[in-house]
Short mmCIF file of C-alpha atoms and ligand atoms in Angstrom, two decimals:
data_model
loop_
_atom_site.label_atom_id
_atom_site.label_comp_id
_atom_site.label_asym_id
_atom_site.label_seq_id
_atom_site.Cartn_x
_atom_site.Cartn_y
_atom_site.Cartn_z
CA UNK A 1 0.12 0.08 0.09
CA UNK A 2 0.90 3.53 -0.27
CA UNK A 3 0.35 5.59 2.54
CA UNK A 4 0.45 9.47 3.30
CA UNK A 5 1.25 9.85 7.14
CA UNK A 6 0.85 13.37 8.78
CA UNK A 7 2.24 14.10 12.05
CA UNK A 8 0.86 17.31 13.93
CA UNK A 9 2.57 19.62 16.25
CA UNK A 10 2.08 17.81 19.35
CA UNK A 11 3.32 14.68 17.80
CA UNK A 12 6.66 16.15 17.34
CA UNK A 13 6.67 18.64 20.26
CA UNK A 14 10.10 17.63 21.50
CA UNK A 15 13.00 15.06 20.76
CA UNK A 16 11.27 11.91 22.37
CA UNK A 17 8.14 12.63 20.42
CA UNK A 18 10.07 12.93 17.29
CA UNK A 19 11.81 9.56 17.90
CA UNK A 20 8.47 7.92 18.77
CA UNK A 21 7.30 9.44 15.19
CA UNK A 22 10.46 7.86 13.24
CA UNK A 23 9.53 4.47 14.89
CA UNK A 24 6.12 4.79 13.56
CA UNK A 25 7.26 5.64 10.26
CA UNK A 26 9.88 2.91 10.12
CA UNK A 27 7.37 0.34 11.29
CA UNK A 28 4.97 1.41 8.62
CA UNK A 29 7.58 1.57 5.98
CA UNK A 30 8.42 -2.09 6.63
CA UNK A 31 5.07 -2.98 5.01
CA UNK A 32 4.10 -0.12 3.01
CA UNK A 33 5.72 2.84 0.89
CA UNK A 34 5.05 5.80 3.08
CA UNK A 35 5.29 9.42 2.54
CA UNK A 36 5.51 11.34 5.92
CA UNK A 37 4.27 14.90 6.20
CA UNK A 38 5.10 16.85 9.34
CA UNK A 39 3.87 20.09 11.18
CA UNK A 40 6.02 22.37 13.01
CA UNK A 41 7.00 21.45 16.60
CA UNK A 42 4.14 22.40 18.84
CA UNK A 43 3.67 26.14 19.38
CA UNK A 44 6.20 27.13 17.02
CA UNK A 45 4.03 28.71 14.58
CA UNK A 46 2.61 30.68 17.06
CA UNK A 47 6.18 31.67 18.20
CA UNK A 48 6.82 32.61 14.42
CA UNK A 49 3.75 34.68 14.22
CA UNK A 50 4.69 36.79 17.22
CA UNK A 51 8.18 37.22 15.80
CA UNK A 52 6.52 38.82 12.77
CA UNK A 53 4.39 41.09 14.88
CA UNK A 54 7.51 42.12 17.05
CA UNK A 55 9.62 42.70 13.78
CA UNK A 56 7.06 44.62 12.07
CA UNK A 57 6.25 46.80 14.97
CA UNK A 58 10.06 47.85 14.96
CA UNK A 59 10.35 46.27 18.54
CA UNK A 60 14.09 45.24 18.65
CA UNK A 61 14.04 43.76 22.17
CA UNK A 62 10.99 41.62 21.31
CA UNK A 63 12.38 40.52 17.95
CA UNK A 64 15.80 39.27 19.51
CA UNK A 65 13.90 37.86 22.51
CA UNK A 66 11.46 35.72 19.90
CA UNK A 67 14.43 34.68 17.96
CA UNK A 68 16.10 33.53 21.01
CA UNK A 69 13.23 31.37 22.15
CA UNK A 70 12.96 29.84 18.85
CA UNK A 71 16.83 29.12 18.59
CA UNK A 72 16.66 27.67 21.88
CA UNK A 73 13.76 25.67 21.33
CA UNK A 74 15.03 23.99 18.21
CA UNK A 75 18.79 23.94 19.42
CA UNK A 76 17.70 21.90 22.43
CA UNK A 77 15.69 19.27 20.26
CA UNK A 78 18.37 19.38 17.64
CA UNK A 79 21.19 18.55 20.32
CA UNK A 80 19.24 15.46 21.60
CA UNK A 81 18.76 14.33 18.09
CA UNK A 82 22.33 15.02 16.80
CA UNK A 83 20.66 17.10 14.21
CA UNK A 84 22.26 20.54 14.76
CA UNK A 85 23.92 20.83 11.64
CA UNK A 86 20.76 20.60 9.79
CA UNK A 87 18.76 23.14 11.54
CA UNK A 88 21.56 25.83 11.62
CA UNK A 89 20.97 27.02 7.97
CA UNK A 90 17.21 27.35 8.63
CA UNK A 91 17.89 29.28 11.78
CA UNK A 92 20.28 31.45 10.02
CA UNK A 93 17.84 32.29 7.20
CA UNK A 94 15.10 32.81 9.72
CA UNK A 95 17.19 35.42 11.61
CA UNK A 96 18.16 37.25 8.34
CA UNK A 97 14.45 37.52 7.24
CA UNK A 98 13.49 38.61 10.70
CA UNK A 99 15.99 41.32 10.86
CA UNK A 100 15.11 42.60 7.54
CA UNK A 101 11.55 43.00 8.59
CA UNK A 102 12.66 44.57 11.72
CA UNK A 103 14.93 47.19 9.66
CA UNK A 104 11.99 47.94 7.34
CA UNK A 105 9.11 47.79 9.91
CA UNK A 106 7.29 46.40 7.09
CA UNK A 107 5.79 42.91 6.67
CA UNK A 108 3.89 41.89 3.37
CA UNK A 109 1.79 38.65 3.56
CA UNK A 110 4.43 37.20 1.14
CA UNK A 111 7.22 38.07 3.85
CA UNK A 112 5.30 36.71 6.57
CA UNK A 113 4.73 33.29 4.85
CA UNK A 114 8.49 33.15 4.35
CA UNK A 115 9.10 33.57 7.97
CA UNK A 116 6.42 31.27 8.97
CA UNK A 117 7.37 28.30 6.73
CA UNK A 118 10.40 27.85 9.01
CA UNK A 119 8.51 26.04 11.51
CA UNK A 120 7.81 23.14 9.01
CA UNK A 121 11.20 23.52 7.47
CA UNK A 122 13.13 22.89 10.78
CA UNK A 123 10.76 20.04 12.13
CA UNK A 124 11.21 18.39 8.76
CA UNK A 125 14.89 18.69 8.64
CA UNK A 126 15.13 17.07 12.11
CA UNK A 127 12.67 14.35 11.29
CA UNK A 128 14.34 13.52 8.11
CA UNK A 129 17.92 13.58 9.72
CA UNK A 130 16.91 10.85 12.22
CA UNK A 131 15.37 9.05 9.36
CA UNK A 132 18.03 9.33 6.77
CA UNK A 133 15.72 10.76 4.69
CA UNK A 134 15.41 13.82 2.31
CA UNK A 135 13.49 16.69 3.65
CA UNK A 136 11.30 18.44 0.78
CA UNK A 137 9.03 21.27 1.31
CA UNK A 138 5.59 21.08 -0.15
CA UNK A 139 6.67 22.92 -3.47
CA UNK A 140 9.52 20.39 -4.03
CA UNK A 141 6.90 17.73 -3.46
CA UNK A 142 4.88 19.35 -6.38
CA UNK A 143 2.35 21.64 -4.61
CA UNK A 144 1.79 24.95 -6.46
CA UNK A 145 -0.49 27.65 -5.25
CA UNK A 146 -2.15 30.81 -6.11
CA UNK A 147 -0.61 34.23 -4.67
CA UNK A 148 -3.23 34.27 -1.79
CA UNK A 149 -0.22 34.45 0.69
CA UNK A 150 -1.11 33.41 4.23
CA UNK A 151 -3.93 31.17 3.01
CA UNK A 152 -2.85 30.06 -0.22
CA UNK A 153 -5.05 27.71 -2.41
CA UNK A 154 -3.44 24.97 -4.34
CA UNK A 155 -3.76 24.88 -8.01
CA UNK A 156 -5.23 21.31 -8.26
CA UNK A 157 -4.36 20.22 -11.71
CA UNK A 158 -0.88 21.49 -11.87
CA UNK A 159 -0.19 20.32 -8.26
CA UNK A 160 -1.47 16.97 -9.05
CA UNK A 161 0.53 16.83 -12.41
CA UNK A 162 3.68 18.05 -10.54
CA UNK A 163 3.23 15.42 -7.61
CA UNK A 164 3.05 12.70 -10.00
CA UNK A 165 6.13 13.69 -11.87
CA UNK A 166 8.16 14.78 -8.92
CA UNK A 167 7.23 12.68 -5.96
CA UNK A 168 5.74 9.75 -7.13
CA UNK A 169 9.06 8.29 -8.81
CA UNK A 170 11.06 9.17 -5.81
CA UNK A 171 8.51 7.41 -3.62
CA UNK A 172 8.46 4.34 -6.11
CA UNK A 173 12.08 4.14 -6.13
CA UNK A 174 12.02 3.46 -2.59
CA UNK A 175 13.88 6.69 -1.73
CA UNK A 176 12.75 7.90 1.80
CA UNK A 177 11.41 11.40 1.99
CA UNK A 178 9.67 13.89 4.65
CA UNK A 179 7.56 16.47 3.35
CA UNK A 180 6.91 19.79 5.20
CA UNK A 181 3.28 20.34 5.93
CA UNK A 182 1.52 23.58 5.38
CA UNK A 183 4.36 25.12 3.17
CA UNK A 184 4.22 25.57 -0.65
CA UNK A 185 4.88 28.03 -3.49
CA UNK A 186 3.28 29.98 -6.12
CA UNK A 187 4.04 29.35 -9.77
CA UNK A 188 7.32 31.74 -9.47
CA UNK A 189 8.59 29.37 -6.66
CA UNK A 190 7.67 32.22 -4.02
CA UNK A 191 7.06 30.53 -0.75
CA UNK A 192 3.26 30.38 0.32
CA UNK A 193 1.59 28.68 3.25
CA UNK A 194 -1.77 26.90 3.22
CA UNK A 195 -3.42 28.64 6.10
CA UNK A 196 -3.52 27.71 9.93
CA UNK A 197 -3.69 23.84 10.44
CA UNK A 198 -2.58 23.57 6.72
CA UNK A 199 -0.50 20.49 7.15
CA UNK A 200 -3.51 18.26 6.97
CA UNK A 201 -4.36 19.84 3.70
CA UNK A 202 -0.85 19.04 2.34
CA UNK A 203 -1.29 15.52 3.39
CA UNK A 204 -4.82 15.27 1.71
CA UNK A 205 -3.26 16.98 -1.73
CA UNK A 206 -0.29 14.48 -1.93
CA UNK A 207 -2.44 11.58 -0.97
CA UNK A 208 -5.08 12.38 -3.61
CA UNK A 209 -2.37 13.17 -6.27
CA UNK A 210 -0.48 10.08 -5.51
CA UNK A 211 -3.41 7.94 -5.35
CA UNK A 212 -2.54 6.73 -2.04
CA UNK A 213 -4.42 3.76 -0.49
CA UNK A 214 -5.05 5.54 2.86
CA UNK A 215 -4.12 9.07 4.57
CA UNK A 216 -3.30 8.78 8.19
CA UNK A 217 -3.36 11.93 10.37
CA UNK A 218 -1.73 11.45 13.64
CA UNK A 219 -2.56 13.57 16.61
CA UNK A 220 -2.62 13.43 20.47
CA UNK A 221 -5.98 12.04 20.40
CA UNK A 222 -7.39 8.67 19.58
CA UNK A 223 -9.59 9.66 16.94
CA UNK A 224 -13.05 11.46 16.42
CA UNK A 225 -15.53 10.91 19.47
CA UNK A 226 -19.26 10.55 19.60
CA UNK A 227 -18.99 13.60 22.05
CA UNK A 228 -16.82 15.54 23.97
CA UNK A 229 -15.80 13.23 26.95
CA UNK A 230 -15.75 16.25 29.15
CA UNK A 231 -19.63 16.55 28.77
CA UNK A 232 -20.47 12.80 28.31
CA UNK A 233 -18.37 10.35 30.26
CA UNK A 234 -19.83 7.50 28.13
CA UNK A 235 -18.44 9.09 24.81
CA UNK A 236 -16.64 6.70 22.80
CA UNK A 237 -14.37 6.49 19.74
CA UNK A 238 -16.18 6.78 16.23
CA UNK A 239 -14.57 3.80 14.08
CA UNK A 240 -16.13 4.65 10.83
CA UNK A 241 -17.81 7.58 9.20
CA UNK A 242 -18.37 8.92 5.77
CA UNK A 243 -16.75 11.80 4.14
CA UNK A 244 -20.05 13.83 4.45
CA UNK A 245 -20.29 13.17 8.25
CA UNK A 246 -16.81 14.23 8.72
CA UNK A 247 -17.38 17.45 7.03
CA UNK A 248 -20.45 17.98 9.19
CA UNK A 249 -18.20 17.54 12.26
CA UNK A 250 -15.43 19.43 10.94
CA UNK A 251 -16.22 22.77 12.45
CA UNK A 252 -16.85 21.10 15.93
CA UNK A 253 -13.53 20.66 17.97
CA UNK A 254 -9.94 21.41 17.27
CA UNK A 255 -9.36 17.77 16.69
CA UNK A 256 -11.52 17.18 13.82
CA UNK A 257 -10.26 17.82 10.29
CA UNK A 258 -11.16 21.10 8.57
CA UNK A 259 -13.38 20.60 5.77
CA UNK A 260 -11.08 22.42 3.39
CA UNK A 261 -8.43 19.97 4.18
CA UNK A 262 -10.82 16.97 3.92
CA UNK A 263 -12.06 18.21 0.57
CA UNK A 264 -9.37 16.64 -1.87
CA UNK A 265 -9.65 13.39 -0.18
CA UNK A 266 -13.37 13.34 -0.08
CA UNK A 267 -13.61 14.29 -3.82
CA UNK A 268 -11.15 11.55 -4.88
CA UNK A 269 -12.63 9.03 -2.25
CA UNK A 270 -9.09 8.47 -0.71
CA UNK A 271 -9.90 7.22 2.75
CA UNK A 272 -8.55 9.12 5.70
CA UNK A 273 -7.72 7.79 9.03
CA UNK A 274 -7.27 9.51 12.36
CA UNK A 275 -4.97 7.92 14.65
CA UNK A 276 -2.94 8.72 17.71
CA UNK A 277 0.72 8.98 17.95
CA UNK A 278 0.43 7.57 21.62
CA UNK A 279 -1.29 4.58 20.60
CA UNK A 280 0.25 3.67 17.38
CA UNK A 281 -1.19 0.16 17.05
CA UNK A 282 -4.93 1.40 17.45
CA UNK A 283 -6.81 1.67 14.30
CA UNK A 284 -8.35 5.02 15.06
CA UNK A 285 -11.42 6.44 13.14
CA UNK A 286 -11.57 5.72 9.34
CA UNK A 287 -13.47 8.49 7.27
CA UNK A 288 -14.49 6.61 3.96
CA UNK A 289 -17.00 5.70 1.57
CA UNK A 290 -18.04 2.89 3.51
CA UNK A 291 -18.99 5.55 6.19
CA UNK A 292 -21.19 4.74 9.11
CA UNK A 293 -22.99 1.60 7.52
CA UNK A 294 -22.18 -0.31 10.60
CA UNK A 295 -23.88 2.00 12.92
CA UNK A 296 -27.37 1.17 14.14
CA UNK A 297 -28.13 4.50 15.15
CA UNK A 298 -29.21 7.50 12.96
CA UNK A 299 -27.36 10.08 15.28
CA UNK A 300 -23.67 9.20 15.06
CA UNK A 301 -22.10 12.09 17.23
CA UNK A 302 -23.30 15.04 19.16
CA UNK A 303 -20.61 17.82 19.11
CA UNK A 304 -21.14 21.27 20.68
CA UNK A 305 -19.80 24.62 19.65
CA UNK A 306 -19.74 27.24 22.41
CA UNK A 307 -19.00 30.94 22.78
CA UNK A 308 -21.62 31.96 20.71
CA UNK A 309 -24.13 34.79 20.29
CA UNK A 310 -27.44 35.08 18.21
CA UNK A 311 -28.61 38.33 16.53
CA UNK A 312 -32.27 38.45 15.39
CA UNK A 313 -33.03 41.13 12.86
CA UNK A 314 -36.76 41.67 13.05
CA UNK A 315 -39.40 44.34 12.33
CA UNK A 316 -42.60 44.40 10.16
CA UNK A 317 -40.51 46.11 7.33
CA UNK A 318 -38.98 42.70 6.49
CA UNK A 319 -42.13 40.90 5.76
CA UNK A 320 -42.58 40.35 1.98
CA UNK A 321 -39.88 42.72 1.20
CA UNK A 322 -37.26 41.34 -1.09
CA UNK A 323 -33.41 41.87 -0.47
CA UNK A 324 -33.67 41.93 3.34
CA UNK A 325 -31.68 38.71 3.79
CA UNK A 326 -29.08 39.97 0.97
CA UNK A 327 -28.58 43.12 2.84
CA UNK A 328 -27.95 41.40 6.20
CA UNK A 329 -25.44 39.01 4.82
CA UNK A 330 -23.70 41.71 2.35
CA UNK A 331 -23.25 43.72 5.56
CA UNK A 332 -21.97 40.86 7.65
CA UNK A 333 -19.61 39.78 4.97
CA UNK A 334 -18.05 43.19 4.38
CA UNK A 335 -17.47 43.37 7.97
CA UNK A 336 -15.91 39.81 7.90
CA UNK A 337 -18.29 38.51 10.41
CA UNK A 338 -18.41 34.54 10.15
CA UNK A 339 -21.95 33.27 10.32
CA UNK A 340 -22.33 29.92 12.02
CA UNK A 341 -25.94 29.26 11.58
CA UNK A 342 -28.99 31.04 10.21
CA UNK A 343 -32.88 30.61 10.73
CA UNK A 344 -35.76 32.33 9.22
CA UNK A 345 -39.42 31.40 9.94
CA UNK A 346 -41.82 31.36 7.27
CA UNK A 347 -43.65 34.37 8.79
CA UNK A 348 -40.40 36.45 7.66
CA UNK A 349 -40.78 38.49 10.82
CA UNK A 350 -37.20 37.65 11.82
CA UNK A 351 -33.87 36.31 10.75
CA UNK A 352 -31.46 34.78 13.48
CA UNK A 353 -27.63 34.62 12.88
CA UNK A 354 -25.40 32.86 15.09
CA UNK A 355 -21.93 34.25 15.20
CA UNK A 356 -18.99 33.87 17.66
CA UNK A 357 -19.48 35.89 20.74
CA UNK A 358 -16.18 37.91 20.00
CA UNK A 359 -17.85 39.24 16.62
CA UNK A 360 -21.28 39.95 18.18
CA UNK A 361 -20.86 43.54 18.90
CA UNK A 362 -19.23 44.06 15.58
CA UNK A 363 -22.05 42.33 13.78
CA UNK A 364 -24.64 44.31 15.76
CA UNK A 365 -23.08 47.67 14.96
CA UNK A 366 -22.93 46.91 11.22
CA UNK A 367 -26.42 45.66 11.01
CA UNK A 368 -27.58 48.82 12.84
CA UNK A 369 -25.80 51.15 10.55
CA UNK A 370 -27.12 49.03 7.30
CA UNK A 371 -30.87 49.36 8.58
CA UNK A 372 -30.36 52.85 9.20
CA UNK A 373 -28.57 53.72 5.83
CA UNK A 374 -31.08 51.63 3.96
CA UNK A 375 -34.07 52.82 5.74
CA UNK A 376 -35.12 49.46 6.64
CA UNK A 377 -36.65 50.01 10.09
CA UNK A 378 -35.20 46.88 11.61
CA UNK A 379 -34.99 45.86 15.20
CA UNK A 380 -31.94 44.02 16.44
CA UNK A 381 -31.95 41.78 19.35
CA UNK A 382 -28.82 40.03 20.74
CA UNK A 383 -28.58 37.16 23.03
CA UNK A 384 -25.48 36.09 24.48
CA UNK A 385 -23.80 33.01 26.13
CA UNK A 386 -25.13 30.60 23.68
CA UNK A 387 -23.89 27.10 22.41
CA UNK A 388 -24.99 25.10 19.49
CA UNK A 389 -25.54 21.35 19.98
CA UNK A 390 -25.52 19.14 16.69
CA UNK A 391 -26.96 15.73 16.07
CA UNK A 392 -24.97 14.39 13.48
CA UNK A 393 -25.43 11.29 11.31
CA UNK A 394 -26.26 10.36 7.67
CA UNK A 395 -28.67 7.80 9.00
CA UNK A 396 -31.05 10.70 9.83
CA UNK A 397 -31.73 11.04 6.12
CA UNK A 398 -35.21 10.06 5.30
CA UNK A 399 -35.75 8.55 8.75
CA UNK A 400 -38.87 10.07 10.27
CA UNK A 401 -38.99 10.57 14.16
CA UNK A 402 -35.36 11.49 14.60
CA UNK A 403 -36.10 15.07 15.40
CA UNK A 404 -39.00 14.20 17.64
CA UNK A 405 -36.85 11.80 19.71
CA UNK A 406 -33.97 14.41 19.93
CA UNK A 407 -36.40 17.10 21.26
CA UNK A 408 -38.09 14.82 23.63
CA UNK A 409 -34.84 13.88 24.85
CA UNK A 410 -33.59 17.41 25.65
CA UNK A 411 -37.01 18.48 27.02
CA UNK A 412 -36.89 15.88 29.59
CA UNK A 413 -33.79 17.42 30.77
CA UNK A 414 -35.86 20.89 30.94
CA UNK A 415 -33.38 22.49 28.27
CA UNK A 416 -35.01 25.39 26.48
CA UNK A 417 -34.60 25.32 22.74
CA UNK A 418 -33.89 28.91 21.30
CA UNK A 419 -33.58 28.08 17.86
CA UNK A 420 -33.14 25.19 15.32
CA UNK A 421 -31.66 24.63 11.65
CA UNK A 422 -31.50 21.63 9.42
CA UNK A 423 -29.99 21.56 6.15
CA UNK A 424 -31.87 19.63 3.37
CA UNK A 425 -28.98 17.34 3.30
CA UNK A 426 -30.29 15.89 6.52
CA UNK A 427 -26.82 15.18 7.78
CA UNK A 428 -27.35 17.19 10.98
CA UNK A 429 -29.73 19.10 13.24
CA UNK A 430 -28.38 22.06 14.93
CA UNK A 431 -29.87 23.25 18.19
CA UNK A 432 -29.26 26.59 19.77
CA UNK A 433 -29.40 26.66 23.57
CA UNK A 434 -28.12 28.55 26.43
CA UNK A 435 -24.45 27.67 27.07
CA UNK A 436 -25.19 26.76 30.72
CA UNK A 437 -27.49 24.04 29.39
CA UNK A 438 -25.23 22.76 26.52
CA UNK A 439 -23.72 19.79 28.50
CA UNK A 440 -27.21 18.53 29.52
CA UNK A 441 -28.50 18.70 26.01
CA UNK A 442 -25.52 16.94 24.61
CA UNK A 443 -25.66 14.31 27.17
CA UNK A 444 -29.37 13.87 26.70
CA UNK A 445 -29.21 13.29 22.91
CA UNK A 446 -26.12 11.14 23.37
CA UNK A 447 -28.08 8.84 25.96
CA UNK A 448 -31.06 8.68 23.60
CA UNK A 449 -29.20 7.53 20.44
CA UNK A 450 -25.71 6.26 21.17
CA UNK A 451 -25.74 4.96 24.96
CA UNK A 452 -28.97 3.16 24.18
N1 LIG B 501 2.06 24.75 11.66
C1 LIG B 501 1.06 25.05 11.18
C2 LIG B 501 -0.10 25.68 12.25
O1 LIG B 501 0.07 25.46 13.18
C3 LIG B 501 0.36 24.08 10.28
C4 LIG B 501 -0.25 22.97 10.99
O2 LIG B 501 0.28 22.78 12.14
O3 LIG B 501 -1.13 22.30 10.26
O4 LIG B 501 -0.97 26.23 11.82
MG1 MG B 502 0.75 23.42 14.61
#
């Protein structure tokens, strides 16, 4: 089999962890062709972003302090691994770039990418060193992006072509490589990055272009869970789920895969397995076409999103007046407010929008202003301290009674439902509740469908 194996920051946090990753790779390489992809050491991307801020702000002391922290962190790990010689050139180059930004007090997105890319370059260099492999950055492996520095999009056809031309023959020849996650380059070879958490994306792009048999995503958790074990002690590991279900789960919880990263694998139907570096023999959670067919329950998982607020735009002026929704969402988009959930009842007397609590005030003022400017006579009501609880599962599709069972379960716990949304794909039902009732709602739904 051909396997792409991606290791997140927590899997390569220090020298012993990097050694453990090397063991996992060696064990897999005894049976399969493997393409390891690696993130920066845990927390290093944040350090690099802080370095960028310090240098761009012209703060010499903070820049030097930040460089010293990054140097020390890597020097320590490299020393334990005997990899000092391979990290030195990257640390030198990083210093040169940072001092350049400091001198100019100017940071373009392109230069920021050139700096931030060093996290993955450093970790890949060290891992490659102990594996006697060659470290490649994403561009050398074949990934080409547009010029959207900071969150660049891969050019899919060109990248797939290059990956097959460049990386595939290397892998087939049995040569050992380690690929930097997150880092790529535009068509002119200028370094770009794929956005926060972008190493997963690197893995799925490579896995898809190489027609890998599976893509293994290693982190410090066992896989995806039926619920957060902190709210539901009986939560258990999900063995299988479909790509569509995984996309529904994507925005809940830091440990699920971002839908953007999952997308190439989902389109090409290359199975993705989420596994733990701490328990390398566990099979983890498999996301594939076979999906959750083994599951008897229509609801597979009950994730929750906290820290939310809901704005309700109301007023008689909205009823039967075309363009109200467009005006609301245009205004929010312009203010870069991300909308988590939307509800409108057929009476049209109100549209409710769920946003992150941190963006609620901004959203309220922009809607207030838009309403006045366009003479729409809106009233805007804001509710804070909310959570969205979702019941996710492809088995809900076309199955009557699932919603009834969900609402009975939460009503029995005396949890008040503030708003509800279900997309017509019927893959999930999202329920807005007071944050204080969130755990009770999750536990009730979990008990009704999953514990039973
Ligand atoms: N190092 C990058 C980040 O922390 C990419 C990744 O870890 O996936 O966002
Ligand atoms: Mg990271």
